[in-house]
Coordinates of C-alpha atoms (C1' of nucleotides) in Angstrom, one line a residue:
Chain A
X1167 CA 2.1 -7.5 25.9
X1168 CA 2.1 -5.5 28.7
X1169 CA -0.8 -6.6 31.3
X1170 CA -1.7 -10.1 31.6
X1171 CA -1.9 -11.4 34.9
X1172 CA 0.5 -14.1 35.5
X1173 CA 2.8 -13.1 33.2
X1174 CA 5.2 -11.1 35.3
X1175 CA 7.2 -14.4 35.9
X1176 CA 7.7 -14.7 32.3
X1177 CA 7.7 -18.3 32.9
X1178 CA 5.1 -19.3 30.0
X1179 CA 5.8 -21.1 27.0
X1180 CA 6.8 -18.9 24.1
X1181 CA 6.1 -19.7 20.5
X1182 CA 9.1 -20.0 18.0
X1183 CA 9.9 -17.4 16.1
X1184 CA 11.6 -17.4 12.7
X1185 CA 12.2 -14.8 9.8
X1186 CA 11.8 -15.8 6.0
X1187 CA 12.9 -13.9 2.8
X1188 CA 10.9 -13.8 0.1
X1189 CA 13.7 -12.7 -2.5
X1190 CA 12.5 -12.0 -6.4
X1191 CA 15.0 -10.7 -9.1
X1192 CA 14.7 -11.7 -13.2
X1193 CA 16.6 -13.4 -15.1
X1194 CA 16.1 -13.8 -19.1
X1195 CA 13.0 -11.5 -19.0
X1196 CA 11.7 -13.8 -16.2
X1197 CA 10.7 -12.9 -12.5
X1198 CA 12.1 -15.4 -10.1
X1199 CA 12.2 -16.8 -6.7
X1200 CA 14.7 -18.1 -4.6
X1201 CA 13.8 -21.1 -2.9
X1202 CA 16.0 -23.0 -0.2
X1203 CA 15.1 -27.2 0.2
X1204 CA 14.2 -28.2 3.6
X1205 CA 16.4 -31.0 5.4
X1206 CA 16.3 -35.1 5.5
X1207 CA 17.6 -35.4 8.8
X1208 CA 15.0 -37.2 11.0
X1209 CA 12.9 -35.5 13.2
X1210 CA 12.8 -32.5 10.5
X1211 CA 8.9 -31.6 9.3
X1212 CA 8.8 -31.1 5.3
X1213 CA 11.7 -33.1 4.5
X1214 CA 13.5 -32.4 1.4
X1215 CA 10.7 -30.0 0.2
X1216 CA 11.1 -26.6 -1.0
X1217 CA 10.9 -23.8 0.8
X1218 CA 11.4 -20.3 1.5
X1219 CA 15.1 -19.5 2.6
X1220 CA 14.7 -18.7 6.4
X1221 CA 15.1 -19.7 9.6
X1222 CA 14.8 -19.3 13.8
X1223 CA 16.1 -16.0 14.9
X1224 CA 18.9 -16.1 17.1
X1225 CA 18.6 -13.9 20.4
X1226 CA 22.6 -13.7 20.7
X1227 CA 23.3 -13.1 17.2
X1228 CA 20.5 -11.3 15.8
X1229 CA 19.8 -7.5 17.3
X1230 CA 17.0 -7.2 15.4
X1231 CA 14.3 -9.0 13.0
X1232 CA 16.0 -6.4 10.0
X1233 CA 19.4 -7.2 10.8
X1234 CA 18.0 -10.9 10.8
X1235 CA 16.3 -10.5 7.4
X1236 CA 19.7 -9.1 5.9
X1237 CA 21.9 -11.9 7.3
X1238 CA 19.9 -14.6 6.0
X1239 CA 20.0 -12.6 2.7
X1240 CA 23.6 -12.2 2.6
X1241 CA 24.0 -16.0 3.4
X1242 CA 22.1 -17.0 0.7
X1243 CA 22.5 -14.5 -2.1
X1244 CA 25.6 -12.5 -0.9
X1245 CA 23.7 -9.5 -1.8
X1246 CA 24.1 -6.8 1.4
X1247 CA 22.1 -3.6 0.6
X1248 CA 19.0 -5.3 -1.7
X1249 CA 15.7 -3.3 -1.5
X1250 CA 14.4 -4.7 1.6
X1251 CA 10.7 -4.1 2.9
X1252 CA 8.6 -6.0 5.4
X1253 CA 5.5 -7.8 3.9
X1254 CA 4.1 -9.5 7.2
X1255 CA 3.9 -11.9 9.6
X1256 CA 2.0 -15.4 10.0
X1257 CA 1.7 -17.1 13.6
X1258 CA -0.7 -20.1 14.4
X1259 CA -0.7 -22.9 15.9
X1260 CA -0.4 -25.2 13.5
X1261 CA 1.5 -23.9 10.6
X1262 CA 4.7 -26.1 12.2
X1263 CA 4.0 -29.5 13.6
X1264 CA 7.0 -28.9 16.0
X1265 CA 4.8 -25.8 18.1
X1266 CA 3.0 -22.8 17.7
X1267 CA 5.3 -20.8 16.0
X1268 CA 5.6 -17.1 14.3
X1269 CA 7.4 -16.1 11.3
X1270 CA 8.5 -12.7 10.0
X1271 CA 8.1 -12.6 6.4
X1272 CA 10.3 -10.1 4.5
X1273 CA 10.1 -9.7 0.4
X1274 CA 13.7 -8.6 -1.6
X1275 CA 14.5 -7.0 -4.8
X1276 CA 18.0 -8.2 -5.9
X1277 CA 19.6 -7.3 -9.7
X1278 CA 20.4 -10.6 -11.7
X1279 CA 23.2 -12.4 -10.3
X1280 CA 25.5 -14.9 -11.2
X1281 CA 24.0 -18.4 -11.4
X1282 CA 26.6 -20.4 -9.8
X1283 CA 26.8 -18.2 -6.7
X1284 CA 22.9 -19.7 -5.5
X1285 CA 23.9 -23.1 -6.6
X1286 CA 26.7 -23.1 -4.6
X1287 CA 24.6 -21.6 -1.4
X1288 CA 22.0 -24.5 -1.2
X1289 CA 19.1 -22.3 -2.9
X1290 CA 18.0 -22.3 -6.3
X1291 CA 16.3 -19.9 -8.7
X1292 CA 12.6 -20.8 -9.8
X1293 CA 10.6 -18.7 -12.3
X1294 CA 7.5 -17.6 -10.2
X1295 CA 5.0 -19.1 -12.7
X1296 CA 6.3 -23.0 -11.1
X1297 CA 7.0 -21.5 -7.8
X1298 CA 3.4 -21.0 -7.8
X1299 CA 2.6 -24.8 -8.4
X1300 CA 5.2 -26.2 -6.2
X1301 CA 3.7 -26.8 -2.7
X1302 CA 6.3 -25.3 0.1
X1303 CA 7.1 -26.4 3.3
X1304 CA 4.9 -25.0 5.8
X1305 CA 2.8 -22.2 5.0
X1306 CA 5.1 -20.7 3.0
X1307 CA 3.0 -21.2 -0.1
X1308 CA 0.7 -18.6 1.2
X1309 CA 3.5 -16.1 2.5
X1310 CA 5.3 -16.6 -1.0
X1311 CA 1.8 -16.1 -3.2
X1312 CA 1.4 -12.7 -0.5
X1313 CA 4.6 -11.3 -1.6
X1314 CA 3.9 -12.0 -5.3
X1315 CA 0.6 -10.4 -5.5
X1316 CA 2.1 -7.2 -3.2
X1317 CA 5.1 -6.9 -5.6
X1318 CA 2.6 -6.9 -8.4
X1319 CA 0.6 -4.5 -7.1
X1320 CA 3.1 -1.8 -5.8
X1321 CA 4.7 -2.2 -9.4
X1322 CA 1.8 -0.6 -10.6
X1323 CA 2.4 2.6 -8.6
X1324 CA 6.0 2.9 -7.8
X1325 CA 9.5 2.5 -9.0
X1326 CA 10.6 -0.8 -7.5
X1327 CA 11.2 -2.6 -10.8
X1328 CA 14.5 -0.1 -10.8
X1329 CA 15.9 -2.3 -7.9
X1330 CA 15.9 -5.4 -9.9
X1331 CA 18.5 -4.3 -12.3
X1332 CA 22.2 -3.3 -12.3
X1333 CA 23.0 0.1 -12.6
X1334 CA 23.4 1.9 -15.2
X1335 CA 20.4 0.9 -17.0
X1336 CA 18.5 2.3 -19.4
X1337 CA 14.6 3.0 -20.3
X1338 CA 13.9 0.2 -22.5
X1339 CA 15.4 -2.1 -20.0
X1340 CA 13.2 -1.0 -17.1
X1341 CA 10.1 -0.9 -19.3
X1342 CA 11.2 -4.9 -20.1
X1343 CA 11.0 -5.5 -16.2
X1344 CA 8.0 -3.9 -15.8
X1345 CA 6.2 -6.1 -18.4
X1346 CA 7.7 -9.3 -17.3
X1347 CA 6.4 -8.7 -13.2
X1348 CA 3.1 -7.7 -14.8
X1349 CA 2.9 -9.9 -17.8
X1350 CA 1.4 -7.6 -19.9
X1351 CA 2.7 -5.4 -22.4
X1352 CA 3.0 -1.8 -21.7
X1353 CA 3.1 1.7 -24.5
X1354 CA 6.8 3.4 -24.3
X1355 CA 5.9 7.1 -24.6
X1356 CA 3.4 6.9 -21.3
X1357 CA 6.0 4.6 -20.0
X1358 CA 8.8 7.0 -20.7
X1359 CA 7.0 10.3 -19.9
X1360 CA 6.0 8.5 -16.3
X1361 CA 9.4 7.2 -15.4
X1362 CA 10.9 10.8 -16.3
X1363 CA 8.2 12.5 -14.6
X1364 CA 8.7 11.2 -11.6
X1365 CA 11.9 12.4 -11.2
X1366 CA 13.6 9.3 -9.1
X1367 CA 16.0 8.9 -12.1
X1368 CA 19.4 10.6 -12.9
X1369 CA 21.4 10.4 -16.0
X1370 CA 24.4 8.1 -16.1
X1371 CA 25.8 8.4 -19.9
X1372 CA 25.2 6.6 -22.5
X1373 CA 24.9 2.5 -23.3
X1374 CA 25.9 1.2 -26.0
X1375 CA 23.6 -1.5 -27.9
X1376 CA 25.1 -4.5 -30.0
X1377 CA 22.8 -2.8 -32.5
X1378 CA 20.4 0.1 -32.9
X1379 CA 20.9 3.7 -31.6
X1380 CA 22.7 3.9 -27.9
X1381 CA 20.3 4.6 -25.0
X1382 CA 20.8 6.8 -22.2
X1383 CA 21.5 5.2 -18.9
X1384 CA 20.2 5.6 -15.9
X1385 CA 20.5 5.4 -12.1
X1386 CA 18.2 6.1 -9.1
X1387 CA 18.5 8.7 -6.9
X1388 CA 17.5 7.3 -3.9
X1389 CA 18.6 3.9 -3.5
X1390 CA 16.7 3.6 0.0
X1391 CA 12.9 4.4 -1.0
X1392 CA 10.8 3.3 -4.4
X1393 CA 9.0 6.6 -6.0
X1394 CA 5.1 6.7 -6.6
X1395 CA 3.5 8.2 -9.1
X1396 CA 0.1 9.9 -9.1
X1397 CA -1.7 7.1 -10.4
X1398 CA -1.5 3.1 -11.4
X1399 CA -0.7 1.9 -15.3
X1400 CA -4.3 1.2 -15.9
X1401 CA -6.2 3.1 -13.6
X1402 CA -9.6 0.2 -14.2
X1403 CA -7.5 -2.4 -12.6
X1404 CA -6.1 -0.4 -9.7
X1405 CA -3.7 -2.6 -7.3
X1406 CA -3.8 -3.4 -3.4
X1407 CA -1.4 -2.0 -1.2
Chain B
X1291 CA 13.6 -21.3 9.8
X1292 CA 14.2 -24.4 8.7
X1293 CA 18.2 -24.8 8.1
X1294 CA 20.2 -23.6 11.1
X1295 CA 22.3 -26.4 12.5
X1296 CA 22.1 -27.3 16.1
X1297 CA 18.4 -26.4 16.3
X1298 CA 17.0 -29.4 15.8
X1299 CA 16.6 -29.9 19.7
X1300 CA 14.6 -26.7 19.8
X1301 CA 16.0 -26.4 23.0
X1302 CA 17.4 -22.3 22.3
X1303 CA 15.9 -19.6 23.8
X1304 CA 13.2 -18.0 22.2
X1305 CA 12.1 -14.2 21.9
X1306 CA 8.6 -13.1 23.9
X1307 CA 6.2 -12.9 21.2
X1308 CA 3.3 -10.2 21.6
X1309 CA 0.3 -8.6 20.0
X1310 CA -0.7 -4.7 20.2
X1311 CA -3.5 -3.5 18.7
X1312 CA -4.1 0.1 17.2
X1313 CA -7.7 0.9 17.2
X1314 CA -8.5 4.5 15.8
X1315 CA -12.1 5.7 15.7
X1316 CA -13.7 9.4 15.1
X1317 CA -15.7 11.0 17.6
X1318 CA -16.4 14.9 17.7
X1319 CA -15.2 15.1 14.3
X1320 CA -11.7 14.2 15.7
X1321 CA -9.1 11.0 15.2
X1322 CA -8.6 9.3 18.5
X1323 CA -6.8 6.3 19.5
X1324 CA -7.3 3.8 22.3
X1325 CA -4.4 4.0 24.6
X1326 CA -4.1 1.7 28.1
X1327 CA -1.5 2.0 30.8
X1328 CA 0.9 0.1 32.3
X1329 CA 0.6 -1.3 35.6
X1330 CA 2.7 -0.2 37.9
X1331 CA 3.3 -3.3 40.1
X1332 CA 7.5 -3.7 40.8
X1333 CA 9.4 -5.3 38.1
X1334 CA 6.9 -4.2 35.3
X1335 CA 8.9 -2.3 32.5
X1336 CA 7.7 1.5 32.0
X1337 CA 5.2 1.5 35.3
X1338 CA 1.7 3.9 34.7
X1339 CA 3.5 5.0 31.5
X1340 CA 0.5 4.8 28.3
X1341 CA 1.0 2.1 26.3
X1342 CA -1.0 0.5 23.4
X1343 CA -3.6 -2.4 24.2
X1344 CA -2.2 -5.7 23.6
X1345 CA 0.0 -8.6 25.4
X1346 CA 1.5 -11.3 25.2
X1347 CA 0.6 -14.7 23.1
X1348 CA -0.5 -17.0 24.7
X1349 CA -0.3 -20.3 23.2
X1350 CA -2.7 -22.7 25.2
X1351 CA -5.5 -19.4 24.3
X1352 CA -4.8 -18.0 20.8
X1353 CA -4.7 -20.3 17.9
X1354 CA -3.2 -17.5 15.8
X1355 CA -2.2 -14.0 16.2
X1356 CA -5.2 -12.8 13.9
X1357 CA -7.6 -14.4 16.6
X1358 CA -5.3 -12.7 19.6
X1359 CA -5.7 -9.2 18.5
X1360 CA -9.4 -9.9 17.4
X1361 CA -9.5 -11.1 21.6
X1362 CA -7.8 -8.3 22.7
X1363 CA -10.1 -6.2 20.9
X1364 CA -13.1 -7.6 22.1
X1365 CA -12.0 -7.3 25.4
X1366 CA -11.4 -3.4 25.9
X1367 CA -13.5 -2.2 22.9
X1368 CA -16.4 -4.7 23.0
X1369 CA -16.4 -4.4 18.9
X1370 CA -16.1 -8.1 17.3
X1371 CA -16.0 -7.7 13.7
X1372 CA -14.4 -4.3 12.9
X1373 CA -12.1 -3.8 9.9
X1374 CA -8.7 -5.3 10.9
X1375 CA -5.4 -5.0 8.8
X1376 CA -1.7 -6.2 10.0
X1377 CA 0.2 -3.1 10.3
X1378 CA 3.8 -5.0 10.5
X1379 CA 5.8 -6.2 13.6
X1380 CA 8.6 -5.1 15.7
X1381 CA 11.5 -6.9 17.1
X1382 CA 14.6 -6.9 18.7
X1383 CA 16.8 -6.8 21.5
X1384 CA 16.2 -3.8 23.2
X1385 CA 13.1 -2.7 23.3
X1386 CA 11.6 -4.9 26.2
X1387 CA 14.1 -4.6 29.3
X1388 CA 12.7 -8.2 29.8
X1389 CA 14.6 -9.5 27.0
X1390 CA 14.2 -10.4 23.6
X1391 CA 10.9 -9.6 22.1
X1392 CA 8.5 -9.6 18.6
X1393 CA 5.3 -7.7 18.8
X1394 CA 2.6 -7.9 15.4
X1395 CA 0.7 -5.2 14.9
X1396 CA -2.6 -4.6 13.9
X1397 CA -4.9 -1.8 13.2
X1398 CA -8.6 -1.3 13.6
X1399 CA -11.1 0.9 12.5
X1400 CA -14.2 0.7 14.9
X1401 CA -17.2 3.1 14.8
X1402 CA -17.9 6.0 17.5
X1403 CA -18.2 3.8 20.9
X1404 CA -20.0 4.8 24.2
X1405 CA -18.0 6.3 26.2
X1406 CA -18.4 4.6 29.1
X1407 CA -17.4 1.2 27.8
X1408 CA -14.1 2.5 27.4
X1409 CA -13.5 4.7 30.6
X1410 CA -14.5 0.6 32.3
X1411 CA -12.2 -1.6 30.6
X1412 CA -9.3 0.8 31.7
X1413 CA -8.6 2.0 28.3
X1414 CA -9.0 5.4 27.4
X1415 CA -9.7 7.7 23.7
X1416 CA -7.2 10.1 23.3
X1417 CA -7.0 12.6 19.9
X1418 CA -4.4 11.4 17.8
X1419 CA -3.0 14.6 17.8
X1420 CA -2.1 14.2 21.6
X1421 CA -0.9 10.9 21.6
X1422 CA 1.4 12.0 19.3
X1423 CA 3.2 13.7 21.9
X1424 CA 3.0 11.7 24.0
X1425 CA 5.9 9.6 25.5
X1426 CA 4.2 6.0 25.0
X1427 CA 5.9 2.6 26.7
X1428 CA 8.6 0.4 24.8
X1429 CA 8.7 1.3 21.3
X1430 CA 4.8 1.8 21.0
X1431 CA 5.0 5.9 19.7
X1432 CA 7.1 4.5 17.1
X1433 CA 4.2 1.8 16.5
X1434 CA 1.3 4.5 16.5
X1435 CA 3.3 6.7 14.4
X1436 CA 3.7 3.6 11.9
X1437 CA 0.0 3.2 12.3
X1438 CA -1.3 6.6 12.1
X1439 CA 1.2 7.3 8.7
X1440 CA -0.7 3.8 7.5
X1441 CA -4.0 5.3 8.2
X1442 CA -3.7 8.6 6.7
X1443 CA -1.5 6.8 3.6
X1444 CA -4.2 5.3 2.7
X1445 CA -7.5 7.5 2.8
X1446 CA -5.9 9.0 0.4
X1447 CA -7.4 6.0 -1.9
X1448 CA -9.7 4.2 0.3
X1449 CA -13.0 3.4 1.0
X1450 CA -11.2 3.0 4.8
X1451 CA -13.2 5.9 6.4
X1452 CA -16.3 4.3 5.9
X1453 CA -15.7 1.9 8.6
X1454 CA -15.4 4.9 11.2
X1455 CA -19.1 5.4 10.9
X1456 CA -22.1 3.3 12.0
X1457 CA -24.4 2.5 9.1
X1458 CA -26.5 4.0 7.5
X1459 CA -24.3 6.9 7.3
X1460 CA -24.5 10.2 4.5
X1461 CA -22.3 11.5 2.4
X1462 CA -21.4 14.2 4.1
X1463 CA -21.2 12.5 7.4
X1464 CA -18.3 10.1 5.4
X1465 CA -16.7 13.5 3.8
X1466 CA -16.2 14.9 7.7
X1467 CA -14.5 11.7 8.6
X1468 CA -12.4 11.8 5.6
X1469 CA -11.5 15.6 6.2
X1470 CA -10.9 14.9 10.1
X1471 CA -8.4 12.3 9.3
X1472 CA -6.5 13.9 6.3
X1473 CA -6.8 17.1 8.5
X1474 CA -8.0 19.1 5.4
X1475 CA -10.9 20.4 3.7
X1476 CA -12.2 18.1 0.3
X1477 CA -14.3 19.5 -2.3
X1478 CA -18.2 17.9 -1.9
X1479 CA -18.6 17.7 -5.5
X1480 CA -15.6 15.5 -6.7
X1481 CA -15.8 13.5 -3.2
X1482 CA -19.2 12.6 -4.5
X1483 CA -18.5 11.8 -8.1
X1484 CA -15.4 9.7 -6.2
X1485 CA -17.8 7.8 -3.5
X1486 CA -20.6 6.7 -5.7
X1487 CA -18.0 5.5 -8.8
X1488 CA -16.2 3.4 -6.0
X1489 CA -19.6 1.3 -6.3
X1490 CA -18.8 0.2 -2.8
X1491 CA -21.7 2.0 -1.3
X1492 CA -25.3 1.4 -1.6
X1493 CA -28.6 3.0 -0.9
X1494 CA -30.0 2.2 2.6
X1495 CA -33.3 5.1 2.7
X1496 CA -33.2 8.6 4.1
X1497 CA -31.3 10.0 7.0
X1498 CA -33.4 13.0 8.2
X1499 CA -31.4 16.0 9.5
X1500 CA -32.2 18.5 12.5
X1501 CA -32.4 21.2 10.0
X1502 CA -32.6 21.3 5.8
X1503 CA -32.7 18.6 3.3
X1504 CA -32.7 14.8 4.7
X1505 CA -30.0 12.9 3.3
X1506 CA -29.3 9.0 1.6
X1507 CA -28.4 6.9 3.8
X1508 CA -25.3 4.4 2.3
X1509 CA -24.0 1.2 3.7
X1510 CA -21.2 -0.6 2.4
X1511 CA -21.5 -3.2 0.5
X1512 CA -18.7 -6.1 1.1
X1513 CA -17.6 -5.5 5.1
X1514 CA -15.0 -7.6 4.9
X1515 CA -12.5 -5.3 2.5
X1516 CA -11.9 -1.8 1.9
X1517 CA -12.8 0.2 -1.9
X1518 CA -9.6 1.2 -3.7
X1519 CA -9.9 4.4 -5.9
X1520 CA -8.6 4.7 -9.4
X1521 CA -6.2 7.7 -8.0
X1522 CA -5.3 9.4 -4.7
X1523 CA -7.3 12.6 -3.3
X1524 CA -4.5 15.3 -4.5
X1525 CA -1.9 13.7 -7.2
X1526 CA 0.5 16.0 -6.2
X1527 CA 1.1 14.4 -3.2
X1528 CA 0.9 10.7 -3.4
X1529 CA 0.9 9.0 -0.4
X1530 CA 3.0 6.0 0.8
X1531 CA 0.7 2.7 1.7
Chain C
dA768 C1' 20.6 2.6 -48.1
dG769 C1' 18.4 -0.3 -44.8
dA770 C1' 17.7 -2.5 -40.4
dA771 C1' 17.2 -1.9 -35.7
dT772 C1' 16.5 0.3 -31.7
dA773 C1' 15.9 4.9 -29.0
dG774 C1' 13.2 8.7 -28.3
dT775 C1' 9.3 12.4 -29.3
dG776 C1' 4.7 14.6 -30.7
dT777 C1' -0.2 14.6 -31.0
dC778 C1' -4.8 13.4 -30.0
dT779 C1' -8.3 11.6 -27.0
dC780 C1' -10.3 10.0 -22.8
dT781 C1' -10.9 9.9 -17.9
dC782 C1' -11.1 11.9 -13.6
dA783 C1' -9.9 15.4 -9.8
dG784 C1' -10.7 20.1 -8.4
dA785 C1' -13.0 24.6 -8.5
dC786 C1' -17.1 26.7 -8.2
dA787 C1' -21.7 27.9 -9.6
dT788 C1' -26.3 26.2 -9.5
dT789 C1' -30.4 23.6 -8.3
dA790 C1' -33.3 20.7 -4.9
dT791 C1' -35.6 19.6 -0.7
dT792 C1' -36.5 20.1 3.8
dT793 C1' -37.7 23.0 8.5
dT794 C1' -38.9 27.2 10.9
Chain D
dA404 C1' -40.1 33.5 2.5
dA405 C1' -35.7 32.5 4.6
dA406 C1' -32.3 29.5 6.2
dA407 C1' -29.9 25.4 6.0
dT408 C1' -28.3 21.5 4.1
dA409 C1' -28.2 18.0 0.1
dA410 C1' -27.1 17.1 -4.5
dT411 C1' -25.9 18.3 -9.4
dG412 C1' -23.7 20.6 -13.5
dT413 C1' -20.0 22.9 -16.0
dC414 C1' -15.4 24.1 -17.0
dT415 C1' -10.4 23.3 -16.8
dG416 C1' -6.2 20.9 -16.2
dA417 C1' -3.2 16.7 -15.5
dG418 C1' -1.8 12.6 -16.9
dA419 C1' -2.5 7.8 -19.2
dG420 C1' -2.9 5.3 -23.5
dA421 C1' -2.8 4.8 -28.5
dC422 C1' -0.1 5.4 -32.3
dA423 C1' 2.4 7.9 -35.7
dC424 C1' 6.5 10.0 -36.2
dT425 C1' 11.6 11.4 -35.9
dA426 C1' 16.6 10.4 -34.4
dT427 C1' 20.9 7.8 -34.1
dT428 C1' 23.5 4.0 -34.5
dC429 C1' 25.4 -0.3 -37.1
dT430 C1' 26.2 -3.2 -41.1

DNA sequence: AGAATAGTGTCTCTCAGACATTATTTT
DNA sequence: AAAATAATGTCTGAGAGACACTATTCT
């Protein structure tokens, strides 16, 4: 901003600007996505396809593109304090047919929830591997493949898998959600010693199995910030930011 | 967007959208950034205070915000086709007294310029160090502190530095830009193992020095994307992206 | 006792860091 | 020859992966 002639009038057309949520969380050992529909009514570009939940921010309501993010989140999912990072933005021209237009794209870690609760909120859980078919309204086939491959990549250097379950949770768990965002299978004593190592977990008693020897549960220490440890799980295939 | 009722009309007010642009580059061994100033014409928000280049989109212009900060770039640098990452974007009520506004920002990593060209286009280098402390317009310290964290995040496990230098450049020339921007001291002989196993550099002849052994020359191999390193320069202290 | 799951120990490989050593140029 | 800088070699330690092994619960 700042020093275009002209512009002190601030008179000139301004793009629209909207905020979308990517938000992931799995379900049966599978990582899914939550995916709004777009509407019929007339006028409307995409109708009825899918889409990331999202929509125009609203200068009265909204203080902030954050505050934004977390409404829209607590609309859809009712979660209120989800692991919530920035992932980017994507403005152009032509990426809505009604104007140039910016969006604000935001990527979530929520711990399984109840299945009637998005049913009832107009949004519905999709397993990533169909997400990733499905062509979304807008550009938001791009934004949502961006915040797959980011998730996937930070997984392999931090502790954000620990924000897609309910606490207390134990080892084994976590190792299961690490395997299912990176589809591959991973060795339990590295995973172990690396989780432990790191130091972003605290005991929380024990958890009973329906059979087999109880495991130790777990919570994290810092529910604002994902740990990162010295080096990815296969250091040959090293990850993006 | 995509689901708020009573927007259909797309008649609501809408937030200013901007661009800023970090640009760091290393010159005298030392990280500086390209600051401008605000002008100080009445009813312009934080008059002659520094500010980050950038301004607002301008839709009739820029066909997406990639190409705006790629224009604003050109303009007070002169530098086309430098490495160029989104850093994130701000947004909210408060920090344009205008109103409502978004800025994306992106950071760029351009070789050592002329001086002049900068000192004519009414921008200026400043050492990071100094701009630190200084008291930049709107939120924009916040920004370069965002940026500078970014940059120093991630030459820790980069091939990033090597698009501070004009090519062909040594290895020690690179090692100086890696130490001036970490702010310490590496060790030559694993920053050379770490270089040529990258595989991102390649041979381009000798460099001759003013005094001792010439050197190889390197240039990197694919412009277009940085090298990522199996781990970070010092375990101990992994580093955020 | 046996099945099932949780958790540990040991060995090897890779790579970062420390630091000594060799190589090639100019004066 | 001496100075200066480039480049390599050797040793050690940390941590990842493979995989065998032990521990604790239930039926």
């Amino acid at each position: 901003m700042h020093r275009e002639p002209g512009h002190d009038e601030l008179d000139f057309p301004r793009p629209l600007v909207c905020v979308d949520v990517i938000v992931f969380t799995v379900m049966q050992g599978v990582l899914h996505v939550l995916l709004a529909r777009r509407p019929s009514a007339p006028g409307e570009p995409f109708p009825g396809a899918p889409c990331l939940p999202g929509g125009f921010i609203d200068v009265a309501r909204d203080d902030s593109l954050l505050q934004c993010a977390l409404r829209k989140l607590h609309d859809k999912t009712g979660f209120s304090s989800p692991y919530l990072e920035q992932l980017g933005s994507w403005g152009n021209a032509a990426r809505d047919p009604r104007g140039w237009s910016a969006t604000h794209a935001y990527f979530a870690l929520v711990p399984p929830p109840d299945m009637p609760v998005a049913a009832a909120r107009d949004v519905e859980w999709v397993p990533v591997e169909r997400a990733a078919q499905m062509a979304l309204a807008f550009d938001h086939s791009e934004i949502f493949s961006a915040a797959l491959g980011r998730l996937r990549g930070k997984v392999e250097y931090t502790s954000l898998p620990a924000f897609l379950l309910n606490e207390p949770f134990t080892l084994p768990e976590l190792q299961h959600v690490y395997e299912a965002v990176l589809a591959r299978p991973l060795d339990k004593s590295a995973f172990r010693k690396r989780m432990l190592d790191a130091g972003f977990l605290e005991p929380a008693g024990q958890v009973a199995q329906t059979v087999g020897r109880p495991a130790t549960g777990y919570r994290v220490r810092e529910r604002e910030r994902a740990a990162i440890f010295p080096r990815t799980f296969r250091a040959s295939e090293a990850a993006a930011d």
